[in-house]
mmCIF file of C-alpha atoms in Angstrom:
data_model
loop_
_atom_site.group_PDB
_atom_site.id
_atom_site.type_symbol
_atom_site.label_atom_id
_atom_site.label_comp_id
_atom_site.label_asym_id
_atom_site.label_seq_id
_atom_site.Cartn_x
_atom_site.Cartn_y
_atom_site.Cartn_z
ATOM 1 C CA MET A 1 161.091 -22.176 329.540
ATOM 2 C CA SER A 2 163.366 -24.119 332.020
ATOM 3 C CA THR A 3 164.280 -22.769 335.516
ATOM 4 C CA THR A 4 166.132 -25.772 336.697
ATOM 5 C CA THR A 5 169.479 -25.833 337.952
ATOM 6 C CA ALA A 6 172.089 -28.279 337.205
ATOM 7 C CA ALA A 7 175.595 -28.019 338.858
ATOM 8 C CA PRO A 8 177.790 -26.665 337.964
ATOM 9 C CA PHE A 9 175.594 -24.815 335.309
ATOM 10 C CA GLN A 10 172.942 -22.536 335.693
ATOM 11 C CA VAL A 11 169.855 -22.708 333.223
ATOM 12 C CA THR A 12 168.294 -19.663 332.712
ATOM 13 C CA PRO A 13 166.799 -17.406 330.206
ATOM 14 C CA PRO A 14 169.034 -15.253 328.598
ATOM 15 C CA SER A 15 169.403 -11.736 330.243
ATOM 16 C CA THR A 16 168.331 -8.308 328.635
ATOM 17 C CA ARG A 17 170.514 -7.770 325.502
ATOM 18 C CA LEU A 18 170.918 -6.247 322.113
ATOM 19 C CA LEU A 19 170.455 -8.817 319.504
ATOM 20 C CA SER A 20 173.366 -7.503 317.385
ATOM 21 C CA ILE A 21 175.535 -8.618 320.469
ATOM 22 C CA ASP A 22 174.450 -11.671 320.379
ATOM 23 C CA LEU A 23 174.850 -12.204 316.662
ATOM 24 C CA LEU A 24 178.508 -10.957 316.998
ATOM 25 C CA ARG A 25 179.346 -13.221 319.772
ATOM 26 C CA GLY A 26 177.647 -16.256 317.572
ATOM 27 C CA LEU A 27 179.594 -15.228 314.500
ATOM 28 C CA THR A 28 182.949 -14.816 316.575
ATOM 29 C CA VAL A 29 182.495 -18.169 318.520
ATOM 30 C CA ALA A 30 181.381 -19.975 315.417
ATOM 31 C CA PHE A 31 184.859 -18.714 313.783
ATOM 32 C CA MET A 32 186.704 -19.504 316.988
ATOM 33 C CA ILE A 33 185.581 -23.506 316.390
ATOM 34 C CA LEU A 34 186.376 -23.108 312.894
ATOM 35 C CA VAL A 35 189.860 -22.098 313.063
ATOM 36 C CA ASN A 36 190.499 -24.268 316.128
ATOM 37 C CA ASN A 37 189.562 -27.483 314.338
ATOM 38 C CA ASN A 38 191.637 -27.356 311.105
ATOM 39 C CA GLY A 39 191.531 -30.637 309.189
ATOM 40 C CA ASN A 40 195.569 -30.398 309.075
ATOM 41 C CA ASN A 41 197.140 -27.297 310.338
ATOM 42 C CA ASP A 42 200.083 -28.073 307.630
ATOM 43 C CA LEU A 43 197.937 -27.663 304.939
ATOM 44 C CA ALA A 44 195.260 -25.219 305.856
ATOM 45 C CA TYR A 45 195.017 -21.951 304.561
ATOM 46 C CA ARG A 46 197.143 -19.231 306.077
ATOM 47 C CA THR A 47 194.244 -17.247 307.171
ATOM 48 C CA LEU A 48 192.794 -20.374 309.183
ATOM 49 C CA ASN A 49 195.845 -20.597 311.128
ATOM 50 C CA HIS A 50 197.577 -18.156 313.709
ATOM 51 C CA SER A 51 200.531 -16.160 312.636
ATOM 52 C CA PRO A 52 203.665 -17.997 313.891
ATOM 53 C CA TRP A 53 204.931 -14.727 315.720
ATOM 54 C CA ASN A 54 204.918 -11.228 314.572
ATOM 55 C CA GLY A 55 202.075 -10.228 312.171
ATOM 56 C CA PHE A 56 198.433 -11.063 311.950
ATOM 57 C CA THR A 57 195.670 -13.516 310.515
ATOM 58 C CA PRO A 58 192.159 -12.991 310.964
ATOM 59 C CA THR A 59 192.296 -16.234 313.100
ATOM 60 C CA ASP A 60 194.148 -13.828 315.285
ATOM 61 C CA LEU A 61 191.278 -11.638 315.927
ATOM 62 C CA VAL A 62 188.972 -14.014 317.226
ATOM 63 C CA PHE A 63 189.919 -14.131 320.685
ATOM 64 C CA PRO A 64 190.245 -10.574 321.214
ATOM 65 C CA THR A 65 186.982 -9.785 319.596
ATOM 66 C CA PHE A 66 185.449 -12.581 322.220
ATOM 67 C CA LEU A 67 186.978 -10.610 324.988
ATOM 68 C CA PHE A 68 185.588 -7.193 323.654
ATOM 69 C CA ILE A 69 182.155 -8.796 323.378
ATOM 70 C CA MET A 70 182.229 -10.117 327.085
ATOM 71 C CA GLY A 71 183.240 -6.427 328.093
ATOM 72 C CA ILE A 72 180.154 -4.977 326.178
ATOM 73 C CA SER A 73 177.780 -7.899 327.784
ATOM 74 C CA MET A 74 179.147 -7.030 331.423
ATOM 75 C CA VAL A 75 177.771 -3.466 330.523
ATOM 76 C CA LEU A 76 174.259 -4.544 329.616
ATOM 77 C CA SER A 77 174.106 -7.324 332.258
ATOM 78 C CA PHE A 78 175.020 -4.572 335.298
ATOM 79 C CA SER A 79 172.485 -1.987 333.814
ATOM 80 C CA ALA A 80 169.840 -4.912 333.809
ATOM 81 C CA HIS A 81 170.768 -5.371 337.612
ATOM 82 C CA ARG A 82 170.686 -1.715 338.415
ATOM 83 C CA ALA A 83 167.361 -1.223 336.663
ATOM 84 C CA ARG A 84 165.965 -4.336 339.156
ATOM 85 C CA GLY A 85 167.408 -2.865 341.915
ATOM 86 C CA THR A 86 170.069 -5.562 342.669
ATOM 87 C CA SER A 87 172.620 -4.507 345.550
ATOM 88 C CA LYS A 88 176.170 -5.025 344.782
ATOM 89 C CA ALA A 89 176.511 -7.470 347.481
ATOM 90 C CA ALA A 90 173.771 -9.490 345.967
ATOM 91 C CA MET A 91 175.606 -9.307 342.696
ATOM 92 C CA LEU A 92 179.153 -10.472 344.499
ATOM 93 C CA PRO A 93 178.604 -13.927 344.830
ATOM 94 C CA GLY A 94 177.274 -14.589 341.095
ATOM 95 C CA ILE A 95 180.661 -12.724 339.785
ATOM 96 C CA LEU A 96 182.993 -14.707 342.097
ATOM 97 C CA ARG A 97 180.620 -18.125 341.002
ATOM 98 C CA ARG A 98 181.144 -17.382 337.387
ATOM 99 C CA PHE A 99 184.941 -16.560 337.806
ATOM 100 C CA VAL A 100 185.327 -19.881 339.471
ATOM 101 C CA LEU A 101 183.242 -21.594 337.039
ATOM 102 C CA LEU A 102 185.100 -20.357 333.792
ATOM 103 C CA PHE A 103 188.532 -21.197 335.325
ATOM 104 C CA PHE A 104 187.341 -24.800 336.180
ATOM 105 C CA TRP A 105 186.212 -25.368 332.659
ATOM 106 C CA GLY A 106 189.084 -24.087 331.219
ATOM 107 C CA LEU A 107 191.219 -26.655 333.582
ATOM 108 C CA VAL A 108 188.743 -29.342 332.355
ATOM 109 C CA VAL A 109 189.303 -28.608 328.626
ATOM 110 C CA ASN A 110 193.194 -28.649 329.273
ATOM 111 C CA GLY A 111 193.160 -31.746 331.274
ATOM 112 C CA PHE A 112 190.239 -33.932 329.214
ATOM 113 C CA PRO A 113 190.454 -36.763 329.141
ATOM 114 C CA TYR A 114 193.280 -38.054 331.225
ATOM 115 C CA PHE A 115 193.901 -35.486 333.526
ATOM 116 C CA HIS A 116 197.643 -35.416 334.296
ATOM 117 C CA LEU A 117 197.521 -33.178 337.539
ATOM 118 C CA GLY A 118 201.219 -33.148 337.652
ATOM 119 C CA THR A 119 201.683 -31.497 334.058
ATOM 120 C CA LEU A 120 198.178 -30.146 333.963
ATOM 121 C CA ARG A 121 198.051 -26.836 331.861
ATOM 122 C CA ILE A 122 196.921 -23.792 334.328
ATOM 123 C CA TYR A 123 196.607 -21.119 331.774
ATOM 124 C CA GLY A 124 194.091 -21.147 328.957
ATOM 125 C CA VAL A 125 191.525 -19.371 327.057
ATOM 126 C CA LEU A 126 188.770 -19.905 329.398
ATOM 127 C CA GLN A 127 191.204 -19.056 332.241
ATOM 128 C CA ARG A 128 191.801 -15.460 330.578
ATOM 129 C CA PHE A 129 188.091 -14.755 330.244
ATOM 130 C CA ALA A 130 187.833 -15.685 334.097
ATOM 131 C CA VAL A 131 190.624 -13.301 334.834
ATOM 132 C CA CYS A 132 189.349 -10.663 332.367
ATOM 133 C CA TYR A 133 186.155 -11.092 333.439
ATOM 134 C CA LEU A 134 186.717 -10.672 337.403
ATOM 135 C CA LEU A 135 189.004 -7.607 336.874
ATOM 136 C CA CYS A 136 186.277 -5.554 335.192
ATOM 137 C CA ALA A 137 183.393 -6.857 337.145
ATOM 138 C CA LEU A 138 185.455 -5.314 340.341
ATOM 139 C CA LEU A 139 185.908 -1.981 338.466
ATOM 140 C CA GLN A 140 182.385 -2.009 337.515
ATOM 141 C CA PHE A 141 181.740 -2.199 341.396
ATOM 142 C CA ALA A 142 184.455 0.563 341.993
ATOM 143 C CA THR A 143 182.967 3.109 339.586
ATOM 144 C CA GLY A 144 180.794 3.629 336.741
ATOM 145 C CA ARG A 145 182.521 6.807 335.270
ATOM 146 C CA VAL A 146 184.237 6.561 331.953
ATOM 147 C CA ALA A 147 187.489 8.670 332.592
ATOM 148 C CA PRO A 148 189.056 5.668 335.049
ATOM 149 C CA ARG A 149 188.181 3.187 332.221
ATOM 150 C CA VAL A 150 190.262 4.907 329.684
ATOM 151 C CA ILE A 151 193.099 6.068 332.068
ATOM 152 C CA LEU A 152 193.477 2.286 332.850
ATOM 153 C CA PHE A 153 193.354 1.166 329.277
ATOM 154 C CA VAL A 154 196.060 3.766 328.164
ATOM 155 C CA ALA A 155 198.250 2.763 331.328
ATOM 156 C CA ALA A 156 197.677 -0.894 330.844
ATOM 157 C CA LEU A 157 199.077 -0.645 327.242
ATOM 158 C CA ALA A 158 201.727 1.895 328.109
ATOM 159 C CA GLY A 159 202.888 -0.260 331.114
ATOM 160 C CA TYR A 160 202.817 -3.616 329.222
ATOM 161 C CA TRP A 161 204.957 -1.846 326.335
ATOM 162 C CA ALA A 162 207.675 -0.366 329.168
ATOM 163 C CA LEU A 163 207.824 -3.904 330.892
ATOM 164 C CA LEU A 164 208.550 -5.698 327.749
ATOM 165 C CA ARG A 165 210.901 -3.229 326.747
ATOM 166 C CA PHE A 166 212.854 -1.958 329.505
ATOM 167 C CA VAL A 167 213.017 -4.694 332.288
ATOM 168 C CA PRO A 168 216.151 -7.045 331.995
ATOM 169 C CA ILE A 169 215.851 -10.757 331.405
ATOM 170 C CA PRO A 170 217.650 -12.173 334.292
ATOM 171 C CA GLY A 171 220.632 -13.737 333.101
ATOM 172 C CA HIS A 172 220.353 -12.072 329.578
ATOM 173 C CA GLY A 173 219.774 -8.628 329.914
ATOM 174 C CA VAL A 174 217.769 -5.709 328.460
ATOM 175 C CA PRO A 175 215.581 -6.474 325.248
ATOM 176 C CA GLY A 176 216.697 -4.222 322.186
ATOM 177 C CA ARG A 177 220.084 -3.891 323.687
ATOM 178 C CA ASP A 178 221.621 -7.042 324.876
ATOM 179 C CA ILE A 179 219.104 -9.456 323.317
ATOM 180 C CA PRO A 180 216.681 -8.950 320.510
ATOM 181 C CA PHE A 181 213.483 -7.012 321.535
ATOM 182 C CA MET A 182 210.227 -9.518 321.655
ATOM 183 C CA ASP A 183 212.833 -12.771 321.429
ATOM 184 C CA HIS A 184 210.327 -15.686 321.059
ATOM 185 C CA ASP A 185 211.768 -17.410 324.271
ATOM 186 C CA LEU A 186 213.972 -14.502 325.876
ATOM 187 C CA ASN A 187 210.954 -12.025 326.930
ATOM 188 C CA LEU A 188 209.730 -10.977 330.162
ATOM 189 C CA VAL A 189 206.072 -12.820 329.675
ATOM 190 C CA ALA A 190 207.844 -16.300 328.766
ATOM 191 C CA TRP A 191 210.509 -16.100 331.547
ATOM 192 C CA ILE A 192 207.891 -15.341 334.212
ATOM 193 C CA ASP A 193 205.668 -18.048 333.208
ATOM 194 C CA ARG A 194 208.826 -20.498 332.883
ATOM 195 C CA HIS A 195 209.562 -19.682 336.608
ATOM 196 C CA LEU A 196 206.020 -19.615 337.849
ATOM 197 C CA LEU A 197 204.886 -22.905 336.103
ATOM 198 C CA PRO A 198 207.699 -24.888 334.505
ATOM 199 C CA GLY A 199 206.443 -27.969 332.656
ATOM 200 C CA ARG A 200 202.716 -26.845 332.482
ATOM 201 C CA LEU A 201 203.511 -24.519 329.449
ATOM 202 C CA PHE A 202 201.323 -25.003 326.023
ATOM 203 C CA GLU A 203 204.524 -24.391 323.948
ATOM 204 C CA GLY A 204 207.107 -25.791 326.560
ATOM 205 C CA THR A 205 209.297 -22.579 326.850
ATOM 206 C CA ARG A 206 206.052 -20.425 326.949
ATOM 207 C CA ASP A 207 202.547 -20.132 326.831
ATOM 208 C CA PRO A 208 200.117 -17.538 324.671
ATOM 209 C CA GLU A 209 197.893 -16.900 327.652
ATOM 210 C CA GLY A 210 200.625 -16.378 330.283
ATOM 211 C CA LEU A 211 200.280 -14.368 333.295
ATOM 212 C CA LEU A 212 202.008 -10.800 332.171
ATOM 213 C CA SER A 213 199.735 -10.865 329.017
ATOM 214 C CA ASP A 214 196.679 -10.988 330.895
ATOM 215 C CA LEU A 215 197.418 -7.129 331.288
ATOM 216 C CA PRO A 216 196.785 -6.055 327.816
ATOM 217 C CA ALA A 217 194.020 -8.710 327.453
ATOM 218 C CA PHE A 218 192.462 -6.648 330.203
ATOM 219 C CA ALA A 219 192.754 -3.697 328.100
ATOM 220 C CA THR A 220 190.899 -5.339 325.349
ATOM 221 C CA THR A 221 188.433 -6.083 327.826
ATOM 222 C CA LEU A 222 188.186 -2.343 329.104
ATOM 223 C CA LEU A 223 187.603 -1.630 325.313
ATOM 224 C CA GLY A 224 184.768 -3.471 325.415
ATOM 225 C CA LEU A 225 183.609 -1.348 328.503
ATOM 226 C CA LEU A 226 183.676 1.754 326.860
ATOM 227 C CA ALA A 227 181.852 0.453 323.871
ATOM 228 C CA GLY A 228 179.076 -0.992 325.821
ATOM 229 C CA THR A 229 178.768 2.435 327.816
ATOM 230 C CA TRP A 230 178.787 4.288 324.370
ATOM 231 C CA ILE A 231 175.825 2.013 322.762
ATOM 232 C CA THR A 232 173.918 2.315 325.758
ATOM 233 C CA GLN A 233 173.777 5.928 326.605
ATOM 234 C CA PRO A 234 170.483 7.958 325.363
ATOM 235 C CA ARG A 235 171.916 9.035 322.077
ATOM 236 C CA PRO A 236 170.665 9.013 318.218
ATOM 237 C CA ALA A 237 171.490 5.514 316.939
ATOM 238 C CA ALA A 238 173.123 7.044 313.943
ATOM 239 C CA ARG A 239 175.368 9.076 316.198
ATOM 240 C CA LYS A 240 176.226 5.783 317.645
ATOM 241 C CA VAL A 241 177.563 4.074 314.887
ATOM 242 C CA ILE A 242 179.284 7.048 313.418
ATOM 243 C CA GLY A 243 181.136 7.141 316.902
ATOM 244 C CA LEU A 244 182.027 3.452 316.738
ATOM 245 C CA LEU A 245 183.074 3.756 313.134
ATOM 246 C CA VAL A 246 185.470 7.028 313.970
ATOM 247 C CA ALA A 247 186.805 5.221 316.993
ATOM 248 C CA GLY A 248 187.752 1.933 315.225
ATOM 249 C CA VAL A 249 189.522 3.690 312.239
ATOM 250 C CA LEU A 250 191.484 5.493 314.850
ATOM 251 C CA LEU A 251 192.622 2.274 316.844
ATOM 252 C CA VAL A 252 193.513 0.482 313.895
ATOM 253 C CA ALA A 253 195.527 3.035 312.580
ATOM 254 C CA ALA A 254 197.233 3.650 315.890
ATOM 255 C CA GLY A 255 197.783 -0.042 316.069
ATOM 256 C CA LEU A 256 199.665 -0.032 312.607
ATOM 257 C CA LEU A 257 201.456 3.006 313.692
ATOM 258 C CA TRP A 258 202.861 1.448 317.037
ATOM 259 C CA SER A 259 203.418 -1.973 315.558
ATOM 260 C CA GLN A 260 206.784 -0.567 313.459
ATOM 261 C CA THR A 261 208.450 -0.316 317.016
ATOM 262 C CA PHE A 262 206.043 -2.841 318.728
ATOM 263 C CA PRO A 263 204.798 -5.380 316.490
ATOM 264 C CA ILE A 264 201.387 -6.650 316.450
ATOM 265 C CA ASN A 265 201.721 -10.139 318.066
ATOM 266 C CA LYS A 266 198.960 -12.235 319.263
ATOM 267 C CA ARG A 267 201.274 -14.684 321.204
ATOM 268 C CA LEU A 268 202.560 -11.866 323.478
ATOM 269 C CA TRP A 269 198.995 -9.707 323.203
ATOM 270 C CA THR A 270 201.339 -6.724 322.445
ATOM 271 C CA SER A 271 199.603 -3.290 323.008
ATOM 272 C CA SER A 272 199.675 -2.632 318.991
ATOM 273 C CA TYR A 273 197.940 -6.073 318.975
ATOM 274 C CA VAL A 274 195.027 -4.842 321.326
ATOM 275 C CA LEU A 275 194.843 -1.178 319.444
ATOM 276 C CA PHE A 276 194.892 -3.208 316.130
ATOM 277 C CA ALA A 277 192.436 -6.184 316.967
ATOM 278 C CA GLY A 278 190.218 -3.483 319.313
ATOM 279 C CA GLY A 279 189.620 -1.142 316.189
ATOM 280 C CA LEU A 280 188.450 -4.040 314.129
ATOM 281 C CA SER A 281 185.894 -4.930 316.936
ATOM 282 C CA LEU A 282 184.662 -1.498 316.993
ATOM 283 C CA LEU A 283 184.282 -1.571 313.214
ATOM 284 C CA LEU A 284 182.430 -4.914 313.288
ATOM 285 C CA LEU A 285 179.889 -3.697 316.058
ATOM 286 C CA ALA A 286 179.264 -0.756 314.376
ATOM 287 C CA ALA A 287 178.229 -2.795 311.333
ATOM 288 C CA PHE A 288 176.167 -5.163 313.097
ATOM 289 C CA TYR A 289 174.558 -2.509 315.243
ATOM 290 C CA PHE A 290 173.607 -0.678 312.079
ATOM 291 C CA VAL A 291 172.605 -3.785 310.245
ATOM 292 C CA VAL A 292 170.334 -5.326 312.907
ATOM 293 C CA GLU A 293 169.274 -2.667 315.116
ATOM 294 C CA ILE A 294 169.021 0.282 312.986
ATOM 295 C CA ARG A 295 167.709 -1.494 309.571
ATOM 296 C CA GLN A 296 165.983 -4.102 311.560
ATOM 297 C CA SER A 297 167.508 -6.905 309.320
ATOM 298 C CA ARG A 298 167.100 -10.421 311.235
ATOM 299 C CA GLY A 299 166.413 -12.493 308.472
ATOM 300 C CA ARG A 300 167.164 -16.448 308.191
ATOM 301 C CA TRP A 301 171.030 -15.428 308.006
ATOM 302 C CA SER A 302 171.012 -14.486 311.557
ATOM 303 C CA TYR A 303 169.280 -17.772 312.858
ATOM 304 C CA PRO A 304 172.690 -19.590 313.106
ATOM 305 C CA LEU A 305 174.375 -17.208 314.706
ATOM 306 C CA LEU A 306 171.919 -16.440 317.232
ATOM 307 C CA VAL A 307 172.239 -19.890 318.268
ATOM 308 C CA PHE A 308 175.818 -19.873 318.834
ATOM 309 C CA GLY A 309 175.638 -16.214 320.460
ATOM 310 C CA THR A 310 173.124 -17.306 323.293
ATOM 311 C CA ASN A 311 175.126 -20.458 324.490
ATOM 312 C CA ALA A 312 178.711 -19.187 323.181
ATOM 313 C CA ILE A 313 180.515 -20.503 326.039
ATOM 314 C CA THR A 314 179.124 -23.873 326.070
ATOM 315 C CA ALA A 315 179.575 -24.314 322.451
ATOM 316 C CA TYR A 316 183.031 -23.578 322.849
ATOM 317 C CA VAL A 317 183.551 -25.982 325.509
ATOM 318 C CA PHE A 318 181.994 -28.634 323.775
ATOM 319 C CA SER A 319 184.178 -28.220 320.976
ATOM 320 C CA GLU A 320 187.020 -28.516 322.582
ATOM 321 C CA LEU A 321 186.111 -31.481 324.375
ATOM 322 C CA LEU A 322 185.083 -33.152 320.891
ATOM 323 C CA SER A 323 188.271 -31.835 319.513
ATOM 324 C CA THR A 324 189.900 -33.938 322.233
ATOM 325 C CA VAL A 325 187.878 -37.007 321.425
ATOM 326 C CA VAL A 326 188.369 -36.945 317.831
ATOM 327 C CA SER A 327 192.385 -36.358 318.529
ATOM 328 C CA VAL A 328 192.813 -39.061 320.681
ATOM 329 C CA PHE A 329 190.504 -41.927 319.689
ATOM 330 C CA LYS A 330 192.360 -44.220 317.677
ATOM 331 C CA VAL A 331 190.952 -45.747 314.487
ATOM 332 C CA ASN A 332 194.074 -47.862 314.179
ATOM 333 C CA ALA A 333 197.665 -48.179 315.914
ATOM 334 C CA THR A 334 199.038 -45.004 314.035
ATOM 335 C CA GLN A 335 195.942 -42.438 313.210
ATOM 336 C CA SER A 336 193.666 -40.916 315.183
ATOM 337 C CA PHE A 337 189.816 -40.407 314.222
ATOM 338 C CA GLN A 338 190.642 -37.097 312.849
ATOM 339 C CA VAL A 339 193.798 -37.854 310.997
ATOM 340 C CA HIS A 340 192.078 -40.822 309.549
ATOM 341 C CA ALA A 341 188.763 -38.754 308.456
ATOM 342 C CA TYR A 342 190.780 -36.117 307.097
ATOM 343 C CA ASN A 343 193.187 -38.430 304.867
ATOM 344 C CA THR A 344 190.428 -40.770 303.816
ATOM 345 C CA TRP A 345 187.462 -38.258 303.151
ATOM 346 C CA PHE A 346 188.957 -34.658 302.920
ATOM 347 C CA ILE A 347 192.392 -34.406 301.487
ATOM 348 C CA HIS A 348 191.481 -35.064 297.847
ATOM 349 C CA LEU A 349 188.582 -32.559 297.563
ATOM 350 C CA VAL A 350 189.718 -30.007 295.326
ATOM 351 C CA ASN A 351 193.109 -29.604 297.145
ATOM 352 C CA PRO A 352 194.328 -30.205 300.855
ATOM 353 C CA ALA A 353 193.672 -26.643 301.786
ATOM 354 C CA PHE A 354 190.041 -26.822 300.816
ATOM 355 C CA GLY A 355 189.770 -30.327 302.392
ATOM 356 C CA SER A 356 190.736 -29.001 305.734
ATOM 357 C CA PHE A 357 188.402 -26.152 305.615
ATOM 358 C CA LEU A 358 185.666 -28.383 304.590
ATOM 359 C CA TYR A 359 186.591 -30.602 307.377
ATOM 360 C CA SER A 360 186.579 -27.642 309.866
ATOM 361 C CA PHE A 361 183.115 -26.275 308.614
ATOM 362 C CA LEU A 362 181.560 -29.789 309.279
ATOM 363 C CA PHE A 363 183.042 -29.413 312.411
ATOM 364 C CA VAL A 364 181.186 -26.307 313.311
ATOM 365 C CA VAL A 365 177.979 -27.965 312.079
ATOM 366 C CA VAL A 366 178.390 -30.928 314.279
ATOM 367 C CA CYS A 367 178.764 -28.469 317.200
ATOM 368 C CA PHE A 368 175.694 -26.624 316.163
ATOM 369 C CA ILE A 369 173.596 -29.373 316.801
ATOM 370 C CA PRO A 370 173.617 -29.662 320.781
ATOM 371 C CA THR A 371 173.655 -25.992 320.625
ATOM 372 C CA TRP A 372 170.566 -26.026 318.693
ATOM 373 C CA LEU A 373 168.804 -28.406 320.817
ATOM 374 C CA LEU A 374 169.581 -26.008 323.847
ATOM 375 C CA TYR A 375 168.303 -23.087 321.956
ATOM 376 C CA ARG A 376 165.101 -24.971 320.755
ATOM 377 C CA ASN A 377 164.340 -25.928 324.520
ATOM 378 C CA ARG A 378 165.049 -22.214 325.681
ATOM 379 C CA ILE A 379 167.814 -23.223 327.667
ATOM 380 C CA PHE A 380 170.829 -20.744 327.888
ATOM 381 C CA ILE A 381 173.578 -21.870 330.378
ATOM 382 C CA LYS A 382 175.550 -19.381 332.139
ATOM 383 C CA LEU A 383 178.834 -20.446 333.542
#
């Protein structure tokens, strides 16, 4: 087993973990790579694209599930450190290092390959991981009690709703009274980002990983902390599954109910979206925990998920860099490799949507190969 280090990565064996969590993480990152790399977004199946604004598709559930799993993993990691007698002072440098590396690689993904620093997008998926990771790690340092987590979870969701609903947008008025509530551009999240980082936003006028929406994303990760605490407590395994199922159903119902006045919206990461997506994540966790930990079903089906799940962030970063390469590499004067490949080999297979899906699936397979090589050589990269 390799114990070498190579900046900026550290090559280490995986920490003590539940196999069900690794498999769920693997499924999540594989699906994330799939939906991020449609052969043609305009022609792809609707389920493999994000909802344009309010509402949801299965694609919208990937990101919060990843944050949810990160929260669970933090509980397992901190428990392992405590079992080894690691002090908080000794853990802090590693936490700060991971925050910096996640943020750094997020900037690399955004800037690759040209790195135009004057317009470099600061927000991003890995940057949100970094912020939520740091906040939850500091909370883990502060207290191991469940009650503060629940209070913060409720406060984050209620506070975010109040900010978006009642805080006036300068020059435009109060949402729901003077301007439409949750307008695409006239909302507090977009207004803050336009003034904080003009010219650096993913959609020009707004950013789906904006600063203020880190607050409900933090709540999503908190839910993972709570779920992790639940499944690591000394209680019967069947009771753990029942608790996850009940909580999942209640959160899905609460999210759908709240969505009548505060719509489910991934791009704003609304509080109803946190509840709905979090409930589905709990149900997925219950299913994986039951099948893998209780029924001990660990056949061939689990191997690809395990490969992806033990190097999930690495697989994601590789997929994003590869996606950029095939998008900017020109086959001719007008077509990138991606466009040329889709139009030449995939668009006529059954129908354009199926061709787009097949392109995406093969992209996942390509990303699997280097991840498998790492797994085969027992190299597990921790950012």
